[in-house]
PDB file of C-alpha atoms in Angstrom:
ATOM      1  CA  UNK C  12     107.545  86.146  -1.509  1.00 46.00           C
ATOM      2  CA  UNK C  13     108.575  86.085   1.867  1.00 46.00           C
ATOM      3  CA  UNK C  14     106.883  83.113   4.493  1.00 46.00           C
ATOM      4  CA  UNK C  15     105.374  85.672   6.531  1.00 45.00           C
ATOM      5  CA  UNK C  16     103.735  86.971   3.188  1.00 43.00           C
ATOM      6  CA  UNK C  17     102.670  83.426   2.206  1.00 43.00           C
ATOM      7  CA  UNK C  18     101.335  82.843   5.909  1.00 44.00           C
ATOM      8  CA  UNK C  19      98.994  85.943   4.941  1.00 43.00           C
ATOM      9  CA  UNK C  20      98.359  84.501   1.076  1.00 44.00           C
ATOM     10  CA  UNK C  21      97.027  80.928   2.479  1.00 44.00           C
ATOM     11  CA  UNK C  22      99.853  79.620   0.827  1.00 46.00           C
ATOM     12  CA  UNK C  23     102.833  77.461   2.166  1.00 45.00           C
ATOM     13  CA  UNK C  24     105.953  76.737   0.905  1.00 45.00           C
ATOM     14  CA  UNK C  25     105.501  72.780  -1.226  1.00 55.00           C
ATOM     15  CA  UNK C  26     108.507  71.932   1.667  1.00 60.00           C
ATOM     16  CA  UNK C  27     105.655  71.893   4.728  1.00 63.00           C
ATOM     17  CA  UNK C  28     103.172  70.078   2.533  1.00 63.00           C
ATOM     18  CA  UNK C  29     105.859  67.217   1.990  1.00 69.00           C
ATOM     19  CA  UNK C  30     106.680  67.067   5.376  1.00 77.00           C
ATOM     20  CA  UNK C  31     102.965  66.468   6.483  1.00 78.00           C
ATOM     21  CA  UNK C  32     102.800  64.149   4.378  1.00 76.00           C
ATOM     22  CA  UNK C  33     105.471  62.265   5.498  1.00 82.00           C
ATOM     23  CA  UNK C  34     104.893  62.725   8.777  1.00 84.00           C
ATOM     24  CA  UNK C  35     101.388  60.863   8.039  1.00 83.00           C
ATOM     25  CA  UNK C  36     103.335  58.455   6.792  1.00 83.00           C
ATOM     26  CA  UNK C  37     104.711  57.833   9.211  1.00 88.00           C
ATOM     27  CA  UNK C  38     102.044  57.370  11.362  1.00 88.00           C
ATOM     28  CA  UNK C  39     100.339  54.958   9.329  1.00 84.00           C
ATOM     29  CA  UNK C  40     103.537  53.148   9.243  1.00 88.00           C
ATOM     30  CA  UNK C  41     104.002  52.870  13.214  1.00 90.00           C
ATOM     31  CA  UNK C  42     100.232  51.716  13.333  1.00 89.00           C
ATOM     32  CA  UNK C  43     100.937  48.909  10.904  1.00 88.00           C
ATOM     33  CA  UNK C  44     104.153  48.059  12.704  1.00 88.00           C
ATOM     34  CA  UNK C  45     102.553  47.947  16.123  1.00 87.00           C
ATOM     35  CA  UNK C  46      99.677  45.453  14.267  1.00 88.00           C
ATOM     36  CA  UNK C  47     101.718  43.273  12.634  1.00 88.00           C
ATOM     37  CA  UNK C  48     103.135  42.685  16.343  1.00 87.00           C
ATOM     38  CA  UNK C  49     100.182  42.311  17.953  1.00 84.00           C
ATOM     39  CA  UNK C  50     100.046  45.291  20.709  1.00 84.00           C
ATOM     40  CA  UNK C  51     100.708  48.454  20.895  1.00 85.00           C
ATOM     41  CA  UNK C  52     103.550  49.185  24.015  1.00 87.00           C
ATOM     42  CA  UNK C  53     106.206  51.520  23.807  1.00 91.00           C
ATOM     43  CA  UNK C  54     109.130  49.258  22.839  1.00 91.00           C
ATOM     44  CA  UNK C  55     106.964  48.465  19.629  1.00 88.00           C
ATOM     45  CA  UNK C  56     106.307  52.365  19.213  1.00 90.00           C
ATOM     46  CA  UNK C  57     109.829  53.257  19.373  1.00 93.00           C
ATOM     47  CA  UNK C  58     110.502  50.516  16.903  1.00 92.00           C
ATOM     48  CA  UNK C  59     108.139  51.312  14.416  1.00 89.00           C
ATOM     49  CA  UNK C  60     109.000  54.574  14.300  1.00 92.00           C
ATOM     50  CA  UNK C  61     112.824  53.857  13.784  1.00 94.00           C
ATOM     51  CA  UNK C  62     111.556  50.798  10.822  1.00 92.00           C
ATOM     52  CA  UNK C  63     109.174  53.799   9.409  1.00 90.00           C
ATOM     53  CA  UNK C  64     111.933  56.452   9.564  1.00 91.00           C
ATOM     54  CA  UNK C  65     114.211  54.168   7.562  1.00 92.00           C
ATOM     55  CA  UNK C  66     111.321  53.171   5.340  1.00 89.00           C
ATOM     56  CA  UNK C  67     110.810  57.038   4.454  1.00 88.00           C
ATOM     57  CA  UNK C  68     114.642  57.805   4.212  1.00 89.00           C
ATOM     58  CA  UNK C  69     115.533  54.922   2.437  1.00 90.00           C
ATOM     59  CA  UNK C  70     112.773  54.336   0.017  1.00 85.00           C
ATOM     60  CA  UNK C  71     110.919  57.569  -0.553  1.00 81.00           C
ATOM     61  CA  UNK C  72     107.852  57.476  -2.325  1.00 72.00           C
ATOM     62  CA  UNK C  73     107.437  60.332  -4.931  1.00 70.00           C
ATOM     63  CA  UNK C  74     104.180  62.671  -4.098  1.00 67.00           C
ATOM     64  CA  UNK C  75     101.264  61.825  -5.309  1.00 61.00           C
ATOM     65  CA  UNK C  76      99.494  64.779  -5.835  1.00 63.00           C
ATOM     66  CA  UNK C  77      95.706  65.135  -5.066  1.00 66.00           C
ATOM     67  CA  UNK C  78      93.621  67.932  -7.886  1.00 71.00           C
ATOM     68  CA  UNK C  79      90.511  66.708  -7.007  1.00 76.00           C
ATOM     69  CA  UNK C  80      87.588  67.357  -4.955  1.00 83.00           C
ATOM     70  CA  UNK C  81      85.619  64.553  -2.724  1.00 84.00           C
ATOM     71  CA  UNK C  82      82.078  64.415  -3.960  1.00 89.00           C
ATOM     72  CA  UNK C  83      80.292  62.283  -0.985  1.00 92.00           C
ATOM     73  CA  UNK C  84      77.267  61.208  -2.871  1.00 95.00           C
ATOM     74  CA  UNK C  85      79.312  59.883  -5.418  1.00 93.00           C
ATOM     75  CA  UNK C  86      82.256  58.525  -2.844  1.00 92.00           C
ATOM     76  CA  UNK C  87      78.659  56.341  -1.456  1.00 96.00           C
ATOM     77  CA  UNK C  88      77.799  54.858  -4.957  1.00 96.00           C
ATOM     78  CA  UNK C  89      81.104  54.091  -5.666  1.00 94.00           C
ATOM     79  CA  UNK C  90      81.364  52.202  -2.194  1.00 94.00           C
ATOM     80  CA  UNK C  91      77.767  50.850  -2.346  1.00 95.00           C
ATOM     81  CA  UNK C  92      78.545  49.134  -6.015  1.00 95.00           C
ATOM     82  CA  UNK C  93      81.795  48.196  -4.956  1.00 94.00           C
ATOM     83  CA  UNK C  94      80.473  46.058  -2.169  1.00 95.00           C
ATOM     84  CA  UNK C  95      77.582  44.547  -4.374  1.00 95.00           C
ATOM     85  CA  UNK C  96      80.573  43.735  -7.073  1.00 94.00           C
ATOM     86  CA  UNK C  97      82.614  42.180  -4.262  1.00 93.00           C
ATOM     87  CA  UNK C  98      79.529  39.818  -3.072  1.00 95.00           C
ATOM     88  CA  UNK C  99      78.217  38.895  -6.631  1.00 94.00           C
ATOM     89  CA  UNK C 100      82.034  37.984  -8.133  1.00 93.00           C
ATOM     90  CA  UNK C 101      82.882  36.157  -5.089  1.00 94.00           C
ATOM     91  CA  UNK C 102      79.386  33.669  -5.677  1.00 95.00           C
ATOM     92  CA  UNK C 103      80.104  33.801  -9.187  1.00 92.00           C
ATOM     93  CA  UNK C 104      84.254  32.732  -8.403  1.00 92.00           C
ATOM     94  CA  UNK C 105      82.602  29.771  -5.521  1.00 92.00           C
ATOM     95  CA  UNK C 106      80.327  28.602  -7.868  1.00 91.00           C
ATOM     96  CA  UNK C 107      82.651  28.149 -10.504  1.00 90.00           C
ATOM     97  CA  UNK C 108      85.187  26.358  -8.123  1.00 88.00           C
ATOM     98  CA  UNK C 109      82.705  24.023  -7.294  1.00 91.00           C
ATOM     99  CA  UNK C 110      81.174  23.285 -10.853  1.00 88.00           C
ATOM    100  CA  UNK C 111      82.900  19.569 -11.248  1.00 89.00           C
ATOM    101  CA  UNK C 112      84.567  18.949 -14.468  1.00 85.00           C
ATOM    102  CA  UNK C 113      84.642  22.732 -15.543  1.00 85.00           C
ATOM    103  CA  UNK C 114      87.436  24.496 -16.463  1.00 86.00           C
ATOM    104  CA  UNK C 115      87.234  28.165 -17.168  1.00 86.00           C
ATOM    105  CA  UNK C 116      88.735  30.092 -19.839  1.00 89.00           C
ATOM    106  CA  UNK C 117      90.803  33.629 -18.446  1.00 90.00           C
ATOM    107  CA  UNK C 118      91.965  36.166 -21.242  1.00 93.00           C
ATOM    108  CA  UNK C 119      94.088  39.414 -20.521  1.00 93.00           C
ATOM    109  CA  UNK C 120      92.749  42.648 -21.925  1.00 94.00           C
ATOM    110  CA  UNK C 121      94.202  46.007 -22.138  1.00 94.00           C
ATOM    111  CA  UNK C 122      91.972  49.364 -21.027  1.00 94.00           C
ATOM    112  CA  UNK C 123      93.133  52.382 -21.850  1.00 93.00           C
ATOM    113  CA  UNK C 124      92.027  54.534 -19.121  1.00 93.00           C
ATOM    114  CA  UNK C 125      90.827  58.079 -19.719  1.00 92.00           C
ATOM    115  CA  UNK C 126      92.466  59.871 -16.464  1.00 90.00           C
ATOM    116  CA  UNK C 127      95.819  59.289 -16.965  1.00 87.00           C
ATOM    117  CA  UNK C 128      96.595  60.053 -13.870  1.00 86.00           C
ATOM    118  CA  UNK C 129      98.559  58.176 -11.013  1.00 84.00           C
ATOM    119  CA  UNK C 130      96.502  58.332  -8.674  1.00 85.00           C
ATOM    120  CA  UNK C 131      93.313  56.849 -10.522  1.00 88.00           C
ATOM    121  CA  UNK C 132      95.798  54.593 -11.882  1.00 90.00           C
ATOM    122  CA  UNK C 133      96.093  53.299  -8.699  1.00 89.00           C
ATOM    123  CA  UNK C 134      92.563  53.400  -7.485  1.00 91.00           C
ATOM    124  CA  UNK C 135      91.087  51.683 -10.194  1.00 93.00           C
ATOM    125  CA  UNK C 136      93.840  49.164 -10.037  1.00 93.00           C
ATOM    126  CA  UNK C 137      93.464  48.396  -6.447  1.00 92.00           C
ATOM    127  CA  UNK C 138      89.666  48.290  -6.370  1.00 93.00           C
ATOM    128  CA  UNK C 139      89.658  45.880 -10.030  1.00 93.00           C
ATOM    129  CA  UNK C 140      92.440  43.388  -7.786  1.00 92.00           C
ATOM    130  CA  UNK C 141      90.278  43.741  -5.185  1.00 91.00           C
ATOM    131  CA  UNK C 142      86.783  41.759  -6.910  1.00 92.00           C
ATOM    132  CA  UNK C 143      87.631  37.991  -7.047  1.00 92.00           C
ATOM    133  CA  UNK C 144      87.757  37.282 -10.788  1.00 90.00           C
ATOM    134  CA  UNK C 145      90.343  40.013 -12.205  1.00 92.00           C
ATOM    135  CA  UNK C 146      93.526  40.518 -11.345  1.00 92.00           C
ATOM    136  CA  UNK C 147      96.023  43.393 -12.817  1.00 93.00           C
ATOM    137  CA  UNK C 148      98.949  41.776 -14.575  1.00 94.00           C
ATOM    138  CA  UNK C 149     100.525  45.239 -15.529  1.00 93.00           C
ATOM    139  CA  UNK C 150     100.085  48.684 -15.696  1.00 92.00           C
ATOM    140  CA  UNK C 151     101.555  50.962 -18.142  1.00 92.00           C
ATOM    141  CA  UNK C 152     101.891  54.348 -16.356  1.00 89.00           C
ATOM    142  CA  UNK C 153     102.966  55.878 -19.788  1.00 90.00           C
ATOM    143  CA  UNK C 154     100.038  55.233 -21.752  1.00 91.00           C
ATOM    144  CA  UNK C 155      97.441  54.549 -19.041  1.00 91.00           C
ATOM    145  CA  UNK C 156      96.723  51.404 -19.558  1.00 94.00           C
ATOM    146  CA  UNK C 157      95.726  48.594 -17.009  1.00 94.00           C
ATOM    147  CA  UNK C 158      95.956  45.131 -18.527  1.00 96.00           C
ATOM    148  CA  UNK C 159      93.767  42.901 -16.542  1.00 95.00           C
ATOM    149  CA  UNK C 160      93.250  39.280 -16.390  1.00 94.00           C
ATOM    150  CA  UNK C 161      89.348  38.167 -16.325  1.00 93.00           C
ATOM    151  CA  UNK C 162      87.684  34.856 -15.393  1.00 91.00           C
ATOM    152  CA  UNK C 163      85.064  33.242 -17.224  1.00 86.00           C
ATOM    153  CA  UNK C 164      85.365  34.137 -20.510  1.00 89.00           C
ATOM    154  CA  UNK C 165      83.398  32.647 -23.193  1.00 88.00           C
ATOM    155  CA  UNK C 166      82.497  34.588 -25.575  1.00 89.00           C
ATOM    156  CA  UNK C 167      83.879  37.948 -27.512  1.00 90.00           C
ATOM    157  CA  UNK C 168      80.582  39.601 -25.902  1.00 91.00           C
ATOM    158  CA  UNK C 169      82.357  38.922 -22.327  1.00 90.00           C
ATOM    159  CA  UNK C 170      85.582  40.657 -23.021  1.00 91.00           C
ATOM    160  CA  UNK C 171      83.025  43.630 -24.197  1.00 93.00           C
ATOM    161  CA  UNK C 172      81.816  43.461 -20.810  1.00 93.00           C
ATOM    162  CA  UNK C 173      84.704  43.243 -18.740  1.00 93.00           C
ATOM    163  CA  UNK C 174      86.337  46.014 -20.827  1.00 94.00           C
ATOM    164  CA  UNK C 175      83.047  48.208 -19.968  1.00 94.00           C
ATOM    165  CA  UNK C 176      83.131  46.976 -16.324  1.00 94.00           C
ATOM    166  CA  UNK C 177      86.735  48.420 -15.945  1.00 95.00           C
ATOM    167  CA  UNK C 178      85.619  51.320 -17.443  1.00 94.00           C
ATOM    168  CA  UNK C 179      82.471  52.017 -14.833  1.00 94.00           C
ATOM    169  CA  UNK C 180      85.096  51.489 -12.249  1.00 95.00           C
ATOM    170  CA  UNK C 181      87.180  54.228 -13.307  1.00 94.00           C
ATOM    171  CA  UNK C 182      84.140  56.759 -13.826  1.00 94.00           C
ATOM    172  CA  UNK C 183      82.462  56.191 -10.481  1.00 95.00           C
ATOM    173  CA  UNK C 184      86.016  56.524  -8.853  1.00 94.00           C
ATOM    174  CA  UNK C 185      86.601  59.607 -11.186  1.00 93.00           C
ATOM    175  CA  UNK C 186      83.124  60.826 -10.184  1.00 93.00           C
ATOM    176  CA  UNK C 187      83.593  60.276  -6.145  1.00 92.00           C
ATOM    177  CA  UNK C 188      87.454  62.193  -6.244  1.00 89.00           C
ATOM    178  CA  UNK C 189      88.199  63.820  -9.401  1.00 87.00           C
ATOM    179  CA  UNK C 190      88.523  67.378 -10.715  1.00 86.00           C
ATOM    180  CA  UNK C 191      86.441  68.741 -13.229  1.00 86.00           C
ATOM    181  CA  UNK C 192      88.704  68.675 -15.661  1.00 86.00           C
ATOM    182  CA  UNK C 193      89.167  65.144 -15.191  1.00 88.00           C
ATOM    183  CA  UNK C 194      84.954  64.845 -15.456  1.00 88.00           C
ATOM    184  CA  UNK C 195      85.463  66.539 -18.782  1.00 88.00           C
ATOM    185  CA  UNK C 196      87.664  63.733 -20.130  1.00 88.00           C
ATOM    186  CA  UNK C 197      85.138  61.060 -18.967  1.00 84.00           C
ATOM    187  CA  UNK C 198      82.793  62.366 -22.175  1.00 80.00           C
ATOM    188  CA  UNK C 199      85.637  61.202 -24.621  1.00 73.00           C
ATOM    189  CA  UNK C 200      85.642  57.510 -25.699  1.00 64.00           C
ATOM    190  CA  UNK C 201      88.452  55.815 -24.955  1.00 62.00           C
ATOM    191  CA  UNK C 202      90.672  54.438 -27.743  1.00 60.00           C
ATOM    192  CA  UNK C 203      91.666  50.638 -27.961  1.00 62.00           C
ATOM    193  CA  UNK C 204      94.654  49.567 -26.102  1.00 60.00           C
ATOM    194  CA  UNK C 205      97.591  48.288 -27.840  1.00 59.00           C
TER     195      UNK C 205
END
């Protein structure tokens, strides 16, 4: 297939899409260069984009690639509970910091995710680090499993709920950007982490 017959399929060669990409990349990287600094002039432009430019040669990232489809109802719920998560753990975290004498109990639990996938990997790791009370400790890409430190436990029953808590994460995340295959596997139960 030649690339003036790809032009006409709506195809282009997986060499343009990379590029894009890491031109964005870049981008972002020359933004977060000229923040770190404090102001954007054209010294700290040409610097960032000589730091990003090295960042991209010397450390590329492999692609992440993107099957889904953005569902903006769901992308709202998922943001919506994600902000009333953030506000209720963060009380819950102050109040236990200021409870004299107490001392809470943490545990580490393994979920076995049911997207598999890198990026919801990610996703749901970022946004479970990002709720004061859990913490990811590891993540096994192979097996798709997050293991996850909680606060607060007392009981069996809380390690339930955590566990289903993680889970809800990754469905409304799964809901808001995934593919319908990946909707499918949100039916099956997920099996116990090792």
């Amino acid at each position: 297939m030649t690339g003036r017959t790809r032009r006409l399929a709506g195809t282009s060669p997986p060499r343009t899409g990379r590029r894009r990409d890491q031109l964005i990349a870049l981008g972002w990287l020359v933004v977060v260069w000229n923040l770190l600094w404090g102001n954007f002039s054209p010294a700290n432009l040409l610097a960032g984009l000589l730091v990003g430019g090295a960042v991209l040669v010397f450390f590329p990232l492999p692609p992440v690639s993107f099957g889904g489809r953005l569902r903006p109802r769901a992308l709202l719920r998922l943001a919506g509970v994600f902000v009333v998560e953030l506000v209720s753990a963060s009380i819950h975290v102050a109040a236990i910091a200021v409870r004299p004498g107490f001392r809470p109990r943490g545990a580490i639990i393994g979920v076995r995710l049911r997207v598999r996938t890198d990026l919801n990997l990610a996703l749901t790791a970022e946004l479970l680090s990002l709720v004061p009370g859990t913490l990811i400790v590891e993540v096994d890409r192979d097996a798709g499993v997050l293991y996850v430190h909680v606060l607060d436990v007392r009981s069996p029953a809380d390690l339930t709920g955590s566990r289903d808590r993680i889970l809800a994460v990754e469905e409304r995340i799964v809901r808001a950007v995934g593919s319908a295959a990946e909707l499918r596997r949100l039916t099956t139960e997920p099996t116990e982490a090792p």
